[in-house]
Amino acid sequence: MEAGLHADLPRLSRTNPAPKAGIVHLGLGAFFRAFGAIYIEDAIKASGNTRGDDWGIIGVSLQSPRMHDQLAPQDFVYTAQELGPEGESLRQVEIIRDVLVARENPEAVLAAMADPAIRIVTLTVTEKGYCHDPATGRLNTDHPDIVHDLKTALPVSAPGYLVRALARRRAAGQPPFTVLTCDNLPDNGRLVRRIVLDLAERLDPELAAWIEAEGRFPATMVDRIVPATKPEDVDALARKTGCYDAALVLHEPFRQWVVEDDFVPAYGADARPDLGAAGVELVDSVTAFEHMKLRMLNGTHSALAYLGYLAGHETVAETVADPLFARFVKDLWLREIIPSLEAPPGTDLEDYADALFARYVNPGIRHRTWQIAMDGSQKLPQRILGTVHDNLTNGRNCPGLCLAIAAWMIYVGGTDLEGKPIDVRDPLSERLQSLVREADGDAGEVAALLGVTEIFGPKLAAALEPSVTSAYAALKADGVRNTIGALS
Ligand code: CS2
């Protein structure tokens, strides 16, 4: 919706003074505002803020001024609209006190991150924002943003901001902040730690040693489905409330946040908000939760995104309303994904699958297959390939997951099964599309894509080649519905 159409409507404003800042968040998008920000606000409310802790959030957009421009005229508060199967509810979120735009003012971002009041830096910069090689988990030193950040003190990348800000804190004799990543990456805390150390070692080995000794990078499992807000949603809210909220976020009722309780010890009890009071599960190890969520939720999300898109379905809810897809996804869980998992304490994996299915069919959530299909080259390894690897190692077939990989290959080729172009968004899209263009026939196309070593390890690629090639050919010859129908 154009702002002009709402020009005569009032904007939101604060009902309480803005909390003092204790957190800087890098990559302020809809997901964090519908998830982490709400948990943190709940934590403050639930603990009564009795210790005098202040955990307001300074949001940072690394690239675009859009989020700042949407939030600034409304005191940085926004509406979170919960969409349940039986109806919806609204909440005004007031935990964000400011938004900085890194491209416009990198110095202000570094200064905020170096401020001793800041004890945590949270991140949602998406998989590609870590500038790493997804197959090895190491920093990609050829990444243009990293090449820039190695040369220049004012960074552009998320790892660059973390390292340069930590350097400032060390120089000022301050403890580091805890780095709390909220992206769907495998063992995300250890991964971001490794990436930060890789960069710091190249800039200043003593800084790297200090971060290694003093820094904390707890791993987290984050879960809430947050479809992109559309202009029609902003419009509908304006009709309902009489207010124009340019920064509305939509989300499902479900949420789960599991966090390793390993924050910078120098801050003692003030190292983090009372997250437990808000229902965050604080644990020693997040690994089992993270595997379960990445493989069961995100793995099937990606499978449904590529296959659903190619079958002409616009959203996940629409895709699983198709009985063939409902059967397909349930089989994926029971036959191919659950056998690769160890259940986290207190969790029954079949119940978890049932609960996921109920979340997917929620008609209130219009989560586009195209949205989930984005950045597949960065998502496939942790969502699907780890499961495939474990199955193959244990002598189990995984025809459904091979079909999902084949569907991804057709998708990134850039032309759907009816010959229409696909708007592929992926950091590797140009390369992937030229590999497909230059290859010879189905088998050549599959082999070329399996040769992309940032995604597929060579052994896995060789093991996958026969089944992915036949899945690819079947999808092209028979279409998606017939092919998944033939699986069961
Ligand atoms: C989705 C996730 O867009 C995607 O790739 O799979 O954003 C998913 O909705 C969340 O991880 C759910 O917690």
XYZ file of C-alpha atoms and ligand atoms in Angstrom:
501
model
C 0.000 0.000 0.000
C 1.301 3.416 -0.924
C 1.924 5.613 2.085
C -0.012 8.361 0.316
C -3.237 6.380 0.498
C -2.963 6.400 4.275
C -1.774 9.988 4.542
C -4.842 11.061 6.493
C -4.660 8.186 9.007
C -2.912 8.463 12.387
C 0.314 6.469 12.952
C 1.042 4.302 15.986
C 2.775 5.850 18.991
C 4.332 4.608 22.228
C 2.211 3.895 25.261
C 5.302 3.618 27.525
C 8.728 5.286 27.492
C 11.248 3.411 25.342
C 13.323 0.925 27.371
C 17.065 1.605 27.592
C 19.081 -0.450 25.149
C 20.783 -3.708 26.156
C 20.683 -5.474 22.792
C 21.734 -4.601 19.256
C 20.020 -6.678 16.591
C 21.689 -7.062 13.188
C 19.361 -7.683 10.236
C 16.034 -6.335 11.510
C 13.360 -8.008 9.401
C 9.888 -9.413 9.937
C 11.055 -12.675 11.536
C 12.923 -11.146 14.464
C 10.206 -8.559 15.053
C 7.565 -11.314 15.167
C 9.715 -13.632 17.279
C 12.776 -12.586 19.321
C 11.535 -9.045 19.941
C 8.240 -10.370 21.340
C 9.962 -12.945 23.549
C 12.297 -10.278 24.926
C 9.417 -7.904 25.583
C 7.564 -10.747 27.326
C 10.661 -11.541 29.389
C 10.864 -7.976 30.640
C 7.158 -7.907 31.445
C 7.239 -11.298 33.170
C 10.252 -10.500 35.332
C 8.801 -7.116 36.314
C 12.169 -5.607 35.387
C 12.970 -5.724 39.105
C 16.741 -5.952 38.714
C 16.737 -2.664 36.848
C 17.978 -4.396 33.742
C 17.213 -2.658 30.498
C 16.831 -4.774 27.435
C 15.517 -2.444 24.790
C 16.668 -3.269 21.274
C 18.526 -1.120 18.763
C 17.752 -2.618 15.367
C 20.251 -2.449 12.529
C 19.446 -2.821 8.838
C 22.638 -3.725 7.048
C 21.522 -2.509 3.620
C 18.251 -0.767 3.127
C 16.731 2.237 4.941
C 13.225 0.790 4.462
C 12.755 -0.572 7.991
C 13.972 2.685 9.513
C 11.686 4.692 7.279
C 8.690 2.531 8.167
C 9.304 2.564 11.927
C 10.688 6.058 12.633
C 7.385 7.942 12.018
C 5.641 5.585 14.472
C 8.108 5.771 17.425
C 9.619 2.378 16.371
C 6.513 0.518 17.590
C 4.544 -1.850 15.377
C 1.677 -4.317 15.341
C 2.193 -8.066 15.480
C -0.869 -9.806 14.083
C -1.304 -13.410 15.166
C -3.136 -15.530 12.600
C -4.657 -18.638 14.097
C -6.892 -21.144 12.370
C -9.798 -19.775 14.413
C -9.107 -16.076 14.189
C -6.579 -13.401 14.826
C -5.314 -11.077 17.542
C -3.272 -7.878 17.578
C -0.471 -6.714 19.822
C 1.594 -3.526 19.835
C 5.307 -4.252 20.293
C 7.359 -1.469 21.935
C 10.738 -3.077 22.638
C 12.629 -1.511 19.705
C 13.955 1.928 20.528
C 15.794 2.861 17.352
C 16.823 1.557 13.942
C 20.218 2.315 12.401
C 21.033 1.867 8.724
C 24.541 0.451 8.408
C 25.124 1.470 4.783
C 24.309 5.082 5.688
C 26.127 5.286 9.000
C 28.464 2.395 9.807
C 30.158 4.409 12.538
C 26.870 4.746 14.455
C 26.389 0.969 14.298
C 29.893 0.243 15.592
C 29.461 2.845 18.334
C 26.172 1.237 19.410
C 27.724 -2.240 19.450
C 30.716 -0.986 21.442
C 28.518 0.756 24.049
C 29.087 -0.978 27.419
C 25.301 -1.013 28.049
C 24.965 -3.487 25.162
C 25.455 -7.024 26.408
C 23.979 -9.048 23.572
C 24.100 -8.788 19.788
C 21.368 -10.875 18.190
C 21.376 -11.664 14.473
C 18.945 -12.599 11.717
C 20.957 -11.913 8.607
C 19.749 -15.046 6.730
C 21.998 -17.925 5.741
C 23.917 -15.958 3.119
C 24.621 -13.072 5.510
C 27.352 -15.055 7.269
C 29.541 -14.937 4.122
C 30.605 -18.518 4.649
C 30.946 -21.628 2.573
C 27.850 -23.701 3.471
C 29.622 -27.002 2.777
C 32.555 -26.328 5.171
C 31.136 -23.734 7.566
C 34.261 -21.593 7.161
C 34.481 -17.905 6.241
C 34.527 -17.333 2.481
C 37.518 -15.012 2.188
C 36.758 -14.400 -1.502
C 33.318 -13.014 -0.690
C 33.338 -9.386 -1.907
C 32.024 -8.103 1.446
C 34.762 -9.949 3.324
C 37.429 -8.712 0.883
C 36.113 -5.220 1.687
C 36.016 -5.797 5.448
C 39.573 -7.098 5.561
C 40.764 -3.825 4.050
C 38.515 -1.252 5.668
C 37.742 -0.417 9.309
C 34.111 0.466 8.529
C 32.604 -2.895 7.571
C 29.711 -3.952 5.369
C 29.188 -7.602 6.403
C 27.664 -9.006 9.599
C 30.910 -10.848 10.529
C 32.771 -7.585 9.845
C 30.551 -5.656 12.272
C 30.911 -8.301 14.965
C 34.707 -8.385 14.712
C 35.272 -4.627 14.468
C 32.883 -3.938 17.358
C 34.505 -6.625 19.501
C 37.894 -5.022 18.720
C 36.589 -1.681 20.005
C 35.346 -3.266 23.214
C 38.644 -4.995 23.794
C 40.542 -1.751 23.187
C 38.260 0.003 25.707
C 38.764 -2.719 28.326
C 35.100 -3.819 28.094
C 33.909 -7.425 28.107
C 32.609 -8.705 24.773
C 28.896 -8.955 24.038
C 27.256 -12.358 23.691
C 26.610 -13.160 20.013
C 23.169 -14.759 19.762
C 22.407 -15.915 16.248
C 18.778 -16.601 15.365
C 19.312 -17.930 11.838
C 18.411 -21.439 10.680
C 21.953 -22.725 10.358
C 23.356 -25.985 11.695
C 24.966 -25.611 15.086
C 24.534 -21.898 14.517
C 26.446 -20.689 17.590
C 29.563 -22.684 16.796
C 29.287 -21.711 13.141
C 29.175 -17.969 13.773
C 31.991 -18.289 16.329
C 34.184 -20.039 13.743
C 33.386 -17.384 11.120
C 34.128 -14.523 13.550
C 37.413 -16.163 14.578
C 38.367 -16.776 10.921
C 37.966 -13.071 10.210
C 39.562 -11.878 13.470
C 42.617 -14.100 12.932
C 43.254 -12.404 9.612
C 42.937 -8.932 11.138
C 44.644 -9.370 14.489
C 45.567 -12.731 16.036
C 45.557 -11.240 19.557
C 42.000 -10.060 19.052
C 41.084 -13.561 17.879
C 42.653 -15.095 20.996
C 40.685 -12.675 23.206
C 37.401 -13.499 21.440
C 38.159 -17.196 21.688
C 38.727 -16.911 25.441
C 36.133 -14.313 26.456
C 33.448 -14.423 23.764
C 30.258 -16.466 23.988
C 28.212 -17.705 21.022
C 25.310 -19.781 22.335
C 23.514 -21.889 19.748
C 19.768 -21.391 19.364
C 16.804 -23.097 17.781
C 14.232 -20.573 16.603
C 10.779 -21.409 15.338
C 7.820 -19.347 14.229
C 6.296 -19.133 10.772
C 6.269 -15.517 9.610
C 4.917 -14.960 6.104
C 5.859 -11.724 4.347
C 3.443 -8.839 4.982
C 1.640 -7.691 1.858
C 0.179 -4.241 1.122
C -3.329 -5.775 1.407
C -2.532 -6.818 5.016
C -1.529 -3.246 5.916
C -4.713 -2.043 4.252
C -6.925 -4.491 6.107
C -5.359 -3.481 9.430
C -5.920 0.193 8.627
C -9.595 -0.511 7.931
C -9.883 -2.393 11.215
C -8.009 -0.038 13.523
C -8.139 3.307 11.747
C -4.320 3.502 12.041
C -1.651 3.156 9.396
C 1.084 0.725 10.480
C 3.738 0.544 7.770
C 5.682 -2.059 9.764
C 2.980 -4.647 10.493
C 4.227 -8.229 10.985
C 2.138 -11.399 10.675
C 2.786 -14.661 12.489
C 1.302 -17.980 13.485
C 0.375 -18.644 17.157
C 3.135 -21.254 17.631
C 6.574 -20.249 18.827
C 9.575 -22.083 20.249
C 12.971 -20.707 21.224
C 15.615 -23.018 22.647
C 18.827 -21.296 23.724
C 22.083 -22.601 25.151
C 22.529 -20.895 28.486
C 26.060 -19.714 27.815
C 26.257 -15.917 27.972
C 29.319 -13.729 28.664
C 30.118 -14.533 32.316
C 31.576 -11.083 33.100
C 28.009 -9.704 33.287
C 26.852 -12.245 35.870
C 23.078 -12.245 36.335
C 22.765 -9.248 34.007
C 24.132 -11.130 31.003
C 20.679 -11.780 29.565
C 16.998 -10.963 30.091
C 14.995 -13.477 32.109
C 14.204 -15.411 28.948
C 12.955 -18.415 30.903
C 10.121 -16.257 32.305
C 8.902 -15.792 28.728
C 8.931 -19.498 27.945
C 12.348 -19.714 26.278
C 13.887 -23.138 26.932
C 17.383 -22.603 28.333
C 19.437 -25.762 27.842
C 23.016 -27.039 27.891
C 22.936 -28.260 24.299
C 20.608 -27.238 21.514
C 21.844 -29.809 18.972
C 18.967 -32.304 19.143
C 16.348 -29.509 19.000
C 18.117 -27.850 16.134
C 18.426 -31.030 14.068
C 14.794 -31.833 14.659
C 13.622 -28.392 13.610
C 15.934 -27.891 10.641
C 15.246 -31.339 9.230
C 11.566 -31.768 10.069
C 10.289 -28.227 9.593
C 12.709 -26.447 7.296
C 13.536 -29.618 5.322
C 9.892 -30.274 4.463
C 9.273 -26.548 3.968
C 11.929 -26.500 1.256
C 10.678 -29.782 -0.252
C 7.114 -28.416 -0.369
C 8.355 -25.070 -1.672
C 10.098 -26.485 -4.778
C 7.635 -29.279 -5.529
C 4.611 -27.148 -4.596
C 5.792 -24.234 -6.718
C 6.369 -26.503 -9.718
C 2.900 -28.010 -9.204
C 1.426 -24.509 -9.416
C 0.700 -24.017 -5.697
C 1.171 -20.538 -4.311
C 1.363 -21.218 -0.577
C 2.320 -24.027 1.788
C -1.264 -24.251 3.070
C -2.517 -24.638 -0.508
C 0.149 -27.261 -1.224
C -0.698 -29.490 1.756
C -4.425 -29.091 1.126
C -3.700 -31.258 -1.930
C -4.087 -34.840 -0.567
C -1.162 -36.108 -2.644
C 1.145 -33.582 -1.038
C -0.301 -34.243 2.427
C 0.573 -37.893 2.008
C 3.975 -37.013 0.557
C 4.995 -34.797 3.469
C 3.774 -37.261 6.112
C 5.768 -40.028 4.426
C 8.820 -37.797 4.319
C 8.627 -37.319 8.075
C 7.939 -40.927 8.978
C 10.103 -42.768 6.465
C 12.978 -40.462 5.678
C 13.473 -37.781 8.326
C 12.516 -39.214 11.738
C 14.775 -42.279 11.267
C 17.732 -39.882 10.994
C 16.987 -38.077 14.260
C 17.503 -38.421 17.967
C 14.513 -36.987 19.821
C 15.307 -34.016 22.065
C 14.473 -34.546 25.753
C 10.727 -34.584 26.342
C 9.807 -34.651 22.638
C 7.993 -37.321 20.660
C 8.965 -36.932 17.012
C 5.708 -38.306 15.609
C 3.732 -35.851 17.730
C 6.062 -33.128 16.520
C 5.289 -34.132 12.903
C 1.537 -34.010 13.592
C 1.902 -30.569 15.124
C 3.887 -29.387 12.101
C 1.196 -30.618 9.764
C -1.437 -28.699 11.737
C 0.722 -25.558 11.440
C 1.134 -26.029 7.683
C -2.594 -26.352 7.008
C -3.411 -23.178 8.967
C -5.278 -21.244 6.251
C -4.641 -17.944 8.068
C -0.962 -18.185 7.112
C -0.330 -17.415 3.456
C 3.323 -18.449 3.311
C 4.395 -18.373 -0.316
C 6.301 -21.305 -1.781
C 8.322 -18.723 -3.727
C 9.391 -17.025 -0.462
C 10.646 -20.276 1.053
C 12.294 -21.306 -2.236
C 14.680 -18.345 -2.005
C 18.378 -18.935 -1.320
C 18.129 -22.710 -1.718
C 21.870 -23.057 -2.289
C 22.376 -21.803 1.274
C 19.532 -23.830 2.776
C 19.772 -27.272 1.221
C 22.802 -28.587 3.149
C 21.371 -28.198 6.667
C 17.742 -28.825 5.722
C 17.965 -31.824 3.402
C 21.479 -32.985 2.579
C 22.443 -33.895 6.166
C 19.376 -36.131 6.397
C 20.149 -37.707 3.023
C 23.736 -38.313 4.059
C 22.682 -40.019 7.305
C 20.143 -42.180 5.477
C 22.554 -43.274 2.770
C 25.253 -44.040 5.331
C 22.807 -46.300 7.132
C 21.632 -48.036 3.969
C 18.221 -46.302 3.862
C 16.740 -44.965 0.629
C 15.298 -41.490 0.575
C 13.270 -41.165 -2.637
C 11.156 -38.248 -1.389
C 14.165 -36.142 -0.445
C 15.833 -36.978 -3.784
C 12.699 -35.718 -5.471
C 12.963 -32.497 -3.479
C 16.588 -32.068 -4.607
C 15.572 -32.715 -8.212
C 12.748 -30.157 -7.882
C 15.253 -27.620 -6.537
C 17.423 -28.309 -9.597
C 14.544 -27.656 -11.985
C 13.609 -24.557 -9.996
C 17.083 -22.998 -10.041
C 17.337 -23.764 -13.755
C 14.907 -20.851 -14.029
C 12.114 -22.406 -16.135
C 9.077 -24.179 -14.724
C 7.557 -27.371 -16.086
C 5.311 -25.399 -18.392
C 8.217 -23.449 -19.838
C 7.478 -20.260 -17.905
C 10.384 -18.309 -16.354
C 10.904 -18.492 -12.578
C 12.092 -15.455 -10.614
C 14.941 -17.302 -8.865
C 16.462 -15.467 -5.878
C 19.711 -17.062 -4.807
C 23.251 -15.752 -4.348
C 24.465 -18.470 -6.759
C 21.600 -18.155 -9.262
C 23.640 -16.851 -12.200
C 26.165 -19.618 -11.879
C 23.535 -22.318 -11.356
C 21.551 -21.177 -14.368
C 24.555 -21.068 -16.657
C 25.570 -24.570 -15.505
C 22.123 -25.818 -16.510
C 22.204 -23.907 -19.818
C 25.567 -25.298 -20.808
C 24.916 -28.899 -19.763
C 23.768 -31.656 -22.042
C 20.405 -33.319 -21.327
C 18.854 -34.252 -17.968
C 21.804 -36.324 -16.778
C 24.278 -33.594 -17.733
C 22.236 -30.924 -15.941
C 22.003 -32.970 -12.741
C 25.715 -33.815 -12.853
C 26.639 -30.161 -13.367
C 24.582 -29.032 -10.373
C 25.846 -31.868 -8.171
C 29.331 -30.583 -9.001
C 28.766 -27.316 -7.095
C 31.042 -28.069 -4.163
C 29.771 -25.240 -1.942
C 26.538 -27.242 -1.715
C 27.347 -30.921 -2.283
C 30.354 -32.780 -0.954
C 31.881 -34.952 -3.720
C 31.041 -38.271 -2.027
C 27.441 -37.298 -1.429
C 27.157 -36.017 -5.003
C 28.347 -39.357 -6.388
C 25.988 -41.318 -4.148
C 23.039 -39.121 -5.117
C 23.583 -38.983 -8.843
C 21.542 -42.041 -9.979
C 18.430 -41.374 -7.883
C 18.400 -37.606 -8.402
C 18.856 -38.067 -12.155
C 15.861 -40.383 -12.386
C 13.771 -38.121 -10.121
C 14.679 -35.125 -12.311
C 13.713 -36.982 -15.493
C 10.462 -38.239 -13.930
C 9.425 -34.758 -12.808
C 10.058 -33.398 -16.281
C 8.322 -36.260 -18.086
C 5.348 -36.917 -15.785
C 4.882 -33.709 -13.807
C 5.014 -33.242 -10.039
C 1.711 -34.752 -8.949
C 2.149 -37.975 -10.900
C 5.710 -38.349 -9.680
C 4.934 -37.887 -6.006
C 1.825 -40.043 -6.427
C 4.009 -42.861 -7.755
C 6.222 -42.743 -4.641
C 3.822 -44.231 -2.135
C 11.196 -21.039 5.993
C 11.499 -20.513 7.397
O 11.537 -19.222 4.553
C 11.966 -20.311 4.910
O 12.947 -20.827 4.401
O 11.455 -22.406 5.960
O 11.533 -19.145 7.430
C 10.493 -21.058 8.434
O 9.223 -20.521 8.222
C 10.945 -20.748 9.834
O 12.233 -21.260 10.030
C 9.969 -21.346 10.838
O 10.513 -21.299 12.109
